[in-house]
PDB file of C-alpha atoms (C1' of nucleotides) in Angstrom:
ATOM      1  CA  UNK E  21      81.759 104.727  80.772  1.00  0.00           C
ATOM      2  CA  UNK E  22      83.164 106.065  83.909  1.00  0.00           C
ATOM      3  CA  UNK E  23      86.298 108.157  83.760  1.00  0.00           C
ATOM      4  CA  UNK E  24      85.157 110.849  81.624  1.00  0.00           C
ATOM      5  CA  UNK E  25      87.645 111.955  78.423  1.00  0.00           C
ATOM      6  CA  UNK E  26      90.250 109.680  77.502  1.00  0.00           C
ATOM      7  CA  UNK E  27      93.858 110.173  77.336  1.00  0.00           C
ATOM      8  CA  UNK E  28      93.179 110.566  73.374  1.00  0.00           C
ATOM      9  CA  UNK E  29      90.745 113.667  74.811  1.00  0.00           C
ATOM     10  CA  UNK E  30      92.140 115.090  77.902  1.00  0.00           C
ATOM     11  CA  UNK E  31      93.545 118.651  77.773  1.00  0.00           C
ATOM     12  CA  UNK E  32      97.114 118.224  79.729  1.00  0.00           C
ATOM     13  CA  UNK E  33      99.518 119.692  77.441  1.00  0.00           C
ATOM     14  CA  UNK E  34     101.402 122.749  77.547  1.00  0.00           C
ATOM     15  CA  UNK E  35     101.358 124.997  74.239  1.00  0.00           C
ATOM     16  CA  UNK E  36     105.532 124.744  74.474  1.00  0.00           C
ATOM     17  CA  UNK E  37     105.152 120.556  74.115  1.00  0.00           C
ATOM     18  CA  UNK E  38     102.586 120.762  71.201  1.00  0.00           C
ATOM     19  CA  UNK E  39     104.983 123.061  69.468  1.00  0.00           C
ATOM     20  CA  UNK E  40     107.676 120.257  69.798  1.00  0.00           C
ATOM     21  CA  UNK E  41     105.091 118.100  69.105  1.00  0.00           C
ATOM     22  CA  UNK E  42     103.580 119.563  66.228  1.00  0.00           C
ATOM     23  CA  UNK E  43     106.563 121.771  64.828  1.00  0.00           C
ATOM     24  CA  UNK E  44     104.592 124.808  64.842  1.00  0.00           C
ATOM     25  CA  UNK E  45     105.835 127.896  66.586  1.00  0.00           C
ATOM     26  CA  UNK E  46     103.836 129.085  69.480  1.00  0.00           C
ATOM     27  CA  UNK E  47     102.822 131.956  66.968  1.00  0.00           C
ATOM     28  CA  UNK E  48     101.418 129.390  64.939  1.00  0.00           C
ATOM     29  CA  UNK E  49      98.908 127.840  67.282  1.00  0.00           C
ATOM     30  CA  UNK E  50      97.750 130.587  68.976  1.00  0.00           C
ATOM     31  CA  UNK E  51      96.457 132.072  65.441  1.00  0.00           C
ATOM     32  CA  UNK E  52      95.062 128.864  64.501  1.00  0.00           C
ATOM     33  CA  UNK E  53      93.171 129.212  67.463  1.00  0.00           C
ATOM     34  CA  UNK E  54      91.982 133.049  66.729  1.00  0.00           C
ATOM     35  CA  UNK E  55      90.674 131.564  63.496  1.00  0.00           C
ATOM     36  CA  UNK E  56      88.812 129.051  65.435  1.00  0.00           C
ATOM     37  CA  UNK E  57      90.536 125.779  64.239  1.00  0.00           C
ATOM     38  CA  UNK E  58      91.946 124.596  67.551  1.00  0.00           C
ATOM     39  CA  UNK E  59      89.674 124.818  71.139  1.00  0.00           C
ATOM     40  CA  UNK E  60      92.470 124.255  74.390  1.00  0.00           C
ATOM     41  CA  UNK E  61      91.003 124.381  77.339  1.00  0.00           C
ATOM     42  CA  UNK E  62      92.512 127.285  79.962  1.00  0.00           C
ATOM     43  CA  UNK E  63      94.352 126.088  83.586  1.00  0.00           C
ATOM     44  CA  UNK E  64      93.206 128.278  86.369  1.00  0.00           C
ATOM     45  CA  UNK E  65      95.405 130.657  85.423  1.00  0.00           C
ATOM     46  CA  UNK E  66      95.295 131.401  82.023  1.00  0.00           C
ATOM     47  CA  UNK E  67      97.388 128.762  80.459  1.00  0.00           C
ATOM     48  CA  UNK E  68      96.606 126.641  77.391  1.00  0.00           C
ATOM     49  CA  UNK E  69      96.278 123.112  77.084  1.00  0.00           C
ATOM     50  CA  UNK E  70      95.652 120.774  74.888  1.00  0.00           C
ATOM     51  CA  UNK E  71      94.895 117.198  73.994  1.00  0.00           C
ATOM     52  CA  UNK E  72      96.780 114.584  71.726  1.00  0.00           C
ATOM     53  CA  UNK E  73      93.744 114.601  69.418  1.00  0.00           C
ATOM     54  CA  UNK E  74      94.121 118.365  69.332  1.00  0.00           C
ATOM     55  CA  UNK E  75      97.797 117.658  68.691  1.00  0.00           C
ATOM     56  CA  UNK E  76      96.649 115.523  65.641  1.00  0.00           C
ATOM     57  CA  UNK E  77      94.022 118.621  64.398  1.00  0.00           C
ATOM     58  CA  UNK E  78      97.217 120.785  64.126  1.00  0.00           C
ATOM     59  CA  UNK E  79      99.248 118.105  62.248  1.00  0.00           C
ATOM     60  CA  UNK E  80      96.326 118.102  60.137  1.00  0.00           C
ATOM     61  CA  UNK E  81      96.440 121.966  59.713  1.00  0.00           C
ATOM     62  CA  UNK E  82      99.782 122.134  58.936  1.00  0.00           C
ATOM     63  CA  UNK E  83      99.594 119.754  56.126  1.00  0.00           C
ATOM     64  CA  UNK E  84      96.312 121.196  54.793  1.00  0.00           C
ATOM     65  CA  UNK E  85      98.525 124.843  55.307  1.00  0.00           C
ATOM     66  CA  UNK E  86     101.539 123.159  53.452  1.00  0.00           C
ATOM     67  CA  UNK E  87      99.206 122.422  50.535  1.00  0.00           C
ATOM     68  CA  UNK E  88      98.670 126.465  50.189  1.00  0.00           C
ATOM     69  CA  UNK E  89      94.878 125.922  51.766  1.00  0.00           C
ATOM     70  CA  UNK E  90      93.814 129.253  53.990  1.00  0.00           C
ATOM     71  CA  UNK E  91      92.484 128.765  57.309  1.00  0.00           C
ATOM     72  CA  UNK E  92      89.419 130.379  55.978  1.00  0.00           C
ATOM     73  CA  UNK E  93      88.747 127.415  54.088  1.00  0.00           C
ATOM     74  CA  UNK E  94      90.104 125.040  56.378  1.00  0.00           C
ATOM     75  CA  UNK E  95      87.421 126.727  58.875  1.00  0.00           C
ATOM     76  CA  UNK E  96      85.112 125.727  56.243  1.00  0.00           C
ATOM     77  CA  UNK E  97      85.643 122.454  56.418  1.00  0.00           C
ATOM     78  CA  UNK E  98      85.409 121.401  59.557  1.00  0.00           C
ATOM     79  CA  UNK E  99      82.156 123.137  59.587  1.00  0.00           C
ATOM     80  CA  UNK E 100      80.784 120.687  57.151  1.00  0.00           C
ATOM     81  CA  UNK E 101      82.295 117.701  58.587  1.00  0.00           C
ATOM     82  CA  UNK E 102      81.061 119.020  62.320  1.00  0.00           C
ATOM     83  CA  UNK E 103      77.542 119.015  60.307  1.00  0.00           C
ATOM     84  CA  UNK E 104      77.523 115.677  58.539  1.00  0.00           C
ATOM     85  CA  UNK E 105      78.501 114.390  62.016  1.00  0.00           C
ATOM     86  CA  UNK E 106      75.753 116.023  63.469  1.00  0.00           C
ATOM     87  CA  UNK E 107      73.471 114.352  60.897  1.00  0.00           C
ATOM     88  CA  UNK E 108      74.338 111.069  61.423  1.00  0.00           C
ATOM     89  CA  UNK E 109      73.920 111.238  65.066  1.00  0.00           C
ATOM     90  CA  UNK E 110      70.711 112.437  64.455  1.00  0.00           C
ATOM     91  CA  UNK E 111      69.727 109.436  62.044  1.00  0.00           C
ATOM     92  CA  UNK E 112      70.736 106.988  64.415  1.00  0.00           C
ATOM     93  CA  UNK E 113      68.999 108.499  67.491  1.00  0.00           C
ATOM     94  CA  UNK E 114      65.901 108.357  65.170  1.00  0.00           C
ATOM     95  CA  UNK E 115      66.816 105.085  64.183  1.00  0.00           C
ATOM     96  CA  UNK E 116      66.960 103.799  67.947  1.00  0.00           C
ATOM     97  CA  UNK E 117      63.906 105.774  68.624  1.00  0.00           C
ATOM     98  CA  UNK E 118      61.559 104.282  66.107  1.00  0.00           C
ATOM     99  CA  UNK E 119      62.971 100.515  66.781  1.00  0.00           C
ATOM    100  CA  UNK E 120      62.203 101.353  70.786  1.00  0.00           C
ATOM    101  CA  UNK E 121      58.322 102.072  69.822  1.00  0.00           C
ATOM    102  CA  UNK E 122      58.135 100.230  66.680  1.00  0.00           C
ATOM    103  CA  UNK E 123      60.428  98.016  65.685  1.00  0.00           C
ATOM    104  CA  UNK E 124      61.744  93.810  65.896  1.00  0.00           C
ATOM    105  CA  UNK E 125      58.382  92.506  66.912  1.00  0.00           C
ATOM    106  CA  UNK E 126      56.393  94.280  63.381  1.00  0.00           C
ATOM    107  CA  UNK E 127      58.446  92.134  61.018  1.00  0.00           C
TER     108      UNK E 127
ATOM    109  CA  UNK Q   7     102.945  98.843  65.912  1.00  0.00           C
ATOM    110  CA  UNK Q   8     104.178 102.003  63.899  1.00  0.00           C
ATOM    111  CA  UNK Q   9     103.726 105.870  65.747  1.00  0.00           C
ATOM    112  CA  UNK Q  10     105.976 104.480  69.287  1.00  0.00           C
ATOM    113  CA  UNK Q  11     104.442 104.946  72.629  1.00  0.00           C
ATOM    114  CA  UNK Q  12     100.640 105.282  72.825  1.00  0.00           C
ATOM    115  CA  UNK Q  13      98.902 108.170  74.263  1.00  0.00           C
ATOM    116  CA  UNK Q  14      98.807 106.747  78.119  1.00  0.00           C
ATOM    117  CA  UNK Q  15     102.781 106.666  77.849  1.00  0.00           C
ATOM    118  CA  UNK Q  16     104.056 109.528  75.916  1.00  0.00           C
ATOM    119  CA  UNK Q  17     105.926 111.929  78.472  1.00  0.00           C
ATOM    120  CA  UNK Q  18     104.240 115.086  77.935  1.00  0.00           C
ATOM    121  CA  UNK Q  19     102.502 116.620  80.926  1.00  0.00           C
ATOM    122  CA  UNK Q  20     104.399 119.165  82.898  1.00  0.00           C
ATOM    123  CA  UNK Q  21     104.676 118.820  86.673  1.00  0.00           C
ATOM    124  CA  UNK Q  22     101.946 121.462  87.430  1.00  0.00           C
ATOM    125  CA  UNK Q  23      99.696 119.410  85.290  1.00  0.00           C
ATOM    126  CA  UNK Q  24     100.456 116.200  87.171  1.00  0.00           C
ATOM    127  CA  UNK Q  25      99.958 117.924  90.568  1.00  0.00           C
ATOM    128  CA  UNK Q  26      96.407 119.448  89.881  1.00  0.00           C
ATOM    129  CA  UNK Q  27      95.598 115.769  88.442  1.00  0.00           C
ATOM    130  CA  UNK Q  28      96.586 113.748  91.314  1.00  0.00           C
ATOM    131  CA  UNK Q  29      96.327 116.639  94.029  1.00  0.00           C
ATOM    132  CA  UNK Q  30      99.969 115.662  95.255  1.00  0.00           C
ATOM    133  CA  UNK Q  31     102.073 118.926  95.847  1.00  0.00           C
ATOM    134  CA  UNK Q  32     104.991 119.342  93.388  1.00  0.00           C
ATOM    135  CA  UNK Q  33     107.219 119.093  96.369  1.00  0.00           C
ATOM    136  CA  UNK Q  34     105.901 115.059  96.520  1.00  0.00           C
ATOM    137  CA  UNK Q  35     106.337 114.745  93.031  1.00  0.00           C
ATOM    138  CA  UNK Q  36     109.871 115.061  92.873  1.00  0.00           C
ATOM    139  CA  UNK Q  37     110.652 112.981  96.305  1.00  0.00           C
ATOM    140  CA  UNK Q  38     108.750 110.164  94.898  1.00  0.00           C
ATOM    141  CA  UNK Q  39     111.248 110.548  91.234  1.00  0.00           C
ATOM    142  CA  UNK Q  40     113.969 111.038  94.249  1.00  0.00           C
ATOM    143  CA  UNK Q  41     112.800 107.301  95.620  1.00  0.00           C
ATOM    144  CA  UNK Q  42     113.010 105.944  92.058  1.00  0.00           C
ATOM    145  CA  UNK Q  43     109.123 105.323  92.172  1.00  0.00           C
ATOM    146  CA  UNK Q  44     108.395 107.405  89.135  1.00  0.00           C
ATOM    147  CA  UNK Q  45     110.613 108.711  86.383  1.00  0.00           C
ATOM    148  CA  UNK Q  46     109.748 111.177  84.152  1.00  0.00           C
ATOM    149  CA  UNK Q  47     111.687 112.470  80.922  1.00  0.00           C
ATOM    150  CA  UNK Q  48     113.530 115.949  80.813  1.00  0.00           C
ATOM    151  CA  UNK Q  49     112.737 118.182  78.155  1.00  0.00           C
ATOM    152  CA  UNK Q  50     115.740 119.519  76.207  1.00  0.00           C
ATOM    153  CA  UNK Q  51     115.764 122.540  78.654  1.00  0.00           C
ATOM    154  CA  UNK Q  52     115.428 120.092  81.595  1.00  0.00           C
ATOM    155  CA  UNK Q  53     111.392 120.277  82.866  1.00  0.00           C
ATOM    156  CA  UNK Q  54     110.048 117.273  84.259  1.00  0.00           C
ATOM    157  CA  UNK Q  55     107.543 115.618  81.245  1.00  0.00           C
ATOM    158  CA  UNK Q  56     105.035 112.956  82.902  1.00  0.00           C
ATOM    159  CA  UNK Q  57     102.627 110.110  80.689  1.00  0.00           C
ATOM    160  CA  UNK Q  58      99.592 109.660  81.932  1.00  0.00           C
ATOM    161  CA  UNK Q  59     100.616 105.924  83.249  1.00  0.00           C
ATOM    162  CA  UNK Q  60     102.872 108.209  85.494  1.00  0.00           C
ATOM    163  CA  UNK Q  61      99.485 110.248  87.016  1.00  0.00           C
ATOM    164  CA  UNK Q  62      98.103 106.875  87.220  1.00  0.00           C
ATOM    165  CA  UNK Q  63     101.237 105.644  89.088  1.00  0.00           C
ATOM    166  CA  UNK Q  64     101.408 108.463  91.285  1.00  0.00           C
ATOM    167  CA  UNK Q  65      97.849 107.972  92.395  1.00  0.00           C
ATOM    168  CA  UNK Q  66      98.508 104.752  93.624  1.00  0.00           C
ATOM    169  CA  UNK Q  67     101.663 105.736  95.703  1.00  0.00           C
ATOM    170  CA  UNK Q  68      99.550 108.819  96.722  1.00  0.00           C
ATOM    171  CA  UNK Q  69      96.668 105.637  98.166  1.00  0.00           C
ATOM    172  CA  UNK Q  70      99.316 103.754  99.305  1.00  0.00           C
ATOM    173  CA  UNK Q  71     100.831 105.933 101.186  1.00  0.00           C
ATOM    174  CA  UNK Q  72      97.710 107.616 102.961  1.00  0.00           C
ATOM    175  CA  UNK Q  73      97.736 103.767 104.495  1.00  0.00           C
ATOM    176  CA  UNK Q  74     100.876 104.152 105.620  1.00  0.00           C
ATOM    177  CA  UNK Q  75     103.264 102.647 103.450  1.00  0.00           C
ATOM    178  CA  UNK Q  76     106.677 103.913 103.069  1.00  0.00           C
ATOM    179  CA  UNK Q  77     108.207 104.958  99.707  1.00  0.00           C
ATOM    180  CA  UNK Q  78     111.073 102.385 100.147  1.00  0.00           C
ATOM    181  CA  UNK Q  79     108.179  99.633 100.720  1.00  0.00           C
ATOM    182  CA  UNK Q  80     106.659 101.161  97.662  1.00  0.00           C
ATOM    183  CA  UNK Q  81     109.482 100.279  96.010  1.00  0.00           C
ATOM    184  CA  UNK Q  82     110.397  97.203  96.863  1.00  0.00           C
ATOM    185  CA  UNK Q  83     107.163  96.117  95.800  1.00  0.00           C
ATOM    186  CA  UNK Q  84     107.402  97.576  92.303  1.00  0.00           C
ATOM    187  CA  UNK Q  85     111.183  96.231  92.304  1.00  0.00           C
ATOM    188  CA  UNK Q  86     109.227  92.643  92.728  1.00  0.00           C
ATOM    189  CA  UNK Q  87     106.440  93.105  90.494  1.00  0.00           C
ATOM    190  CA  UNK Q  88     108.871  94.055  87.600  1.00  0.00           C
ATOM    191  CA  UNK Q  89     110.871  91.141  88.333  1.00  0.00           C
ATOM    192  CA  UNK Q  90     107.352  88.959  87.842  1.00  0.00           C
ATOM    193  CA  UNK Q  91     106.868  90.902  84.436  1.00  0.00           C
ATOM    194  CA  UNK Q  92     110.302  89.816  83.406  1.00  0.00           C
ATOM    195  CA  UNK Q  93     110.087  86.361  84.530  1.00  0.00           C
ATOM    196  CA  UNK Q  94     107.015  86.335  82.279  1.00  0.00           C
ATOM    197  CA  UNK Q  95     108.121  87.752  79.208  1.00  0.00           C
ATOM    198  CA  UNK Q  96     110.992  84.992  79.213  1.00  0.00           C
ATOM    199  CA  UNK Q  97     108.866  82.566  79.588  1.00  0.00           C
ATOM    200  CA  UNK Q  98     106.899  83.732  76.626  1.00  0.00           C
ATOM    201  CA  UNK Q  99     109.390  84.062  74.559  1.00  0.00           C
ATOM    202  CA  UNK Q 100     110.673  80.351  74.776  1.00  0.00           C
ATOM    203  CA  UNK Q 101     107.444  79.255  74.358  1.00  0.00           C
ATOM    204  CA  UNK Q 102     107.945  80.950  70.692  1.00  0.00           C
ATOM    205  CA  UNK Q 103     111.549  79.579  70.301  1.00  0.00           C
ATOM    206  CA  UNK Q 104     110.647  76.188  71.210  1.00  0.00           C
ATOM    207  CA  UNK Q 105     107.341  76.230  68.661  1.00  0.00           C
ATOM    208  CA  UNK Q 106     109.282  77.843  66.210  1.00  0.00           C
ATOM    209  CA  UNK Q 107     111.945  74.616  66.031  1.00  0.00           C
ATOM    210  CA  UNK Q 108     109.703  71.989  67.014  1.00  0.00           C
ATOM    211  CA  UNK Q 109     106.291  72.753  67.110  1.00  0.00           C
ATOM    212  CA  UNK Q 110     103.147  71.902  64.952  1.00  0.00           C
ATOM    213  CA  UNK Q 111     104.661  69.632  63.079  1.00  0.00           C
ATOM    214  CA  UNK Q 112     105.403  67.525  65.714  1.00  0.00           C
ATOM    215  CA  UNK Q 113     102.225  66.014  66.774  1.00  0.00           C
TER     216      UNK Q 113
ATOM    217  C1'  DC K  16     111.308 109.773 106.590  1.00  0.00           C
ATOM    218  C1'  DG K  17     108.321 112.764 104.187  1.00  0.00           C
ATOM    219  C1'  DT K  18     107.008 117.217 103.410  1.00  0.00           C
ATOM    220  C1'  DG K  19     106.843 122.417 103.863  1.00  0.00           C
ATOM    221  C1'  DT K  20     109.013 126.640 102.809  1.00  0.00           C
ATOM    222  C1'  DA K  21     111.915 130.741 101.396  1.00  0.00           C
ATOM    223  C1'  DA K  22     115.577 131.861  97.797  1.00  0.00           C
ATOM    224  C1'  DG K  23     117.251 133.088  93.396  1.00  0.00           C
ATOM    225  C1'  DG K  24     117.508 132.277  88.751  1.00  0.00           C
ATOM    226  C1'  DA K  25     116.107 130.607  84.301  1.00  0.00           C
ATOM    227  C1'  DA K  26     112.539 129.347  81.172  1.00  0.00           C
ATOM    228  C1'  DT K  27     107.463 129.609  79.984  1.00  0.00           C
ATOM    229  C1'  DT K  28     103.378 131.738  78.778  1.00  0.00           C
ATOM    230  C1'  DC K  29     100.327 135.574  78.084  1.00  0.00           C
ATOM    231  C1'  DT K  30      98.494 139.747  75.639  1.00  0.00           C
ATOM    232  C1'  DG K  31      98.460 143.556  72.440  1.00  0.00           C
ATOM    233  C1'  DA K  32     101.012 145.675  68.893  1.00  0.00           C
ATOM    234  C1'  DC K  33     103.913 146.761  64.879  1.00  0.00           C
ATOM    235  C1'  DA K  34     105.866 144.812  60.586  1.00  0.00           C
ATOM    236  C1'  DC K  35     105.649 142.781  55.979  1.00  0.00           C
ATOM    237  C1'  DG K  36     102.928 141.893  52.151  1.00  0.00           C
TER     238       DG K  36
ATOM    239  C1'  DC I  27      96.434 136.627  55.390  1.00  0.00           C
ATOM    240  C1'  DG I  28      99.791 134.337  58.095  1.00  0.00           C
ATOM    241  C1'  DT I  29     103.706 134.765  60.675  1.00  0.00           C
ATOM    242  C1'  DG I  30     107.833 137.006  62.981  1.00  0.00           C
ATOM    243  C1'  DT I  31     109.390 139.800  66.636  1.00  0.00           C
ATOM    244  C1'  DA I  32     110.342 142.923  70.709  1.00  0.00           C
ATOM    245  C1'  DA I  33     107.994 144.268  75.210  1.00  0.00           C
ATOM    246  C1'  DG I  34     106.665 143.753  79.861  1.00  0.00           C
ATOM    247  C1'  DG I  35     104.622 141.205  83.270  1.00  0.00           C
ATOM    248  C1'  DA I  36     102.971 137.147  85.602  1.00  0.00           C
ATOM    249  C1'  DA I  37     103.296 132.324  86.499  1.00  0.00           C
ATOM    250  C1'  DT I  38     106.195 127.994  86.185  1.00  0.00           C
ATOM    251  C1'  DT I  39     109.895 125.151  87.122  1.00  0.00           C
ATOM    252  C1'  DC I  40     114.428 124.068  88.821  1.00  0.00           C
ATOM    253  C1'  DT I  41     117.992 123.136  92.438  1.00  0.00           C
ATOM    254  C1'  DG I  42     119.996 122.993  96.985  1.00  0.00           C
ATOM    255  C1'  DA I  43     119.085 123.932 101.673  1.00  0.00           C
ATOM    256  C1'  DC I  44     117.067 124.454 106.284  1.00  0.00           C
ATOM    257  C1'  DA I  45     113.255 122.898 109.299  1.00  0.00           C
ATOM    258  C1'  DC I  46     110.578 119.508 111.919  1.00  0.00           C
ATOM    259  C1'  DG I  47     110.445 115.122 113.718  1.00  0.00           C
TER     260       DG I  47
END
DNA sequence: CGTGTAAGGAATTCTGACACG
DNA sequence: CGTGTAAGGAATTCTGACACG
């Protein structure tokens, strides 16, 4: 709990290394961003960069892409995972919550 | 043990990257790689790629030599420290040969 | 020794657009 | 819809060198 993101999560990499990375053209990742799949972060001046977990997300893409699915749909589900996520966070906050007020010493 | 290096070692953070993460000037950078205390990979059109065990590196040469130290002291002590690693890893692996003939069983 | 800087060139990245389908 | 490409400009990176000390 002290150095912020981890490697896994820190936005260092230029969009020419994901595209060796990933195998995508340039092209590639910038519309996958426009359809809001991908999220770099901007340098001061205007440059991309990305994480290796965002370097993962586009492997993903490209498979799911491979497979004929649209990024419309891809969109789509990363909303509901993003959601589910959400929901469980919630449930154990809740959880933690009741167990602070309530809980260990009732039963 | 499958995907190679892990995220703190793959090479894949240009040198601009590096300097706005360890607030060394680019300049440094490359003396330092010039003084054998760092050495990044080459991408195939021949930029500098740093890990972030390199940033981590440089950060300690950067500390080390705000107190003074020169870069061939630097080195000297990371020729020794190696050396120790080394020394180690033999060691270690003996260890295995020698259980692996006579060990266990034995007493 | 360690670092700054100006120099010139090559490679990178950016955006907005046209193309195909 | 998803991707390629040519266009023009701005920022990046590289090397070898001179400077100071």
């Amino acid at each position: 709990m002290t150095g912020g993101p981890s490697y896994k999560e820190r936005k260092v990499i230029t969009i020419g290394v994901v595209s060796e990375l990933t195998g995508l053209t340039e092209r590639q990742i910038r519309y996958y961003e426009e359809r809001k799949l991908i999220f770099p972060e901007r340098s001061p001046k205007g440059n991309r960069k990305y994480s290796f977990a965002d370097v993962e997300q586009l492997i993903e893409i490209a498979n799911k892409r491979e497979e004929g699915v649209q990024t419309y749909e891809i969109r789509q589900e990363m909303v509901k995972a993003k959601r589910a996520e959400e929901r469980k966070q919630r449930k154990e906050l809740l959880r933690g919550e009741i167990n602070a007020r309530f809980g260990i010493q009732k039963e």
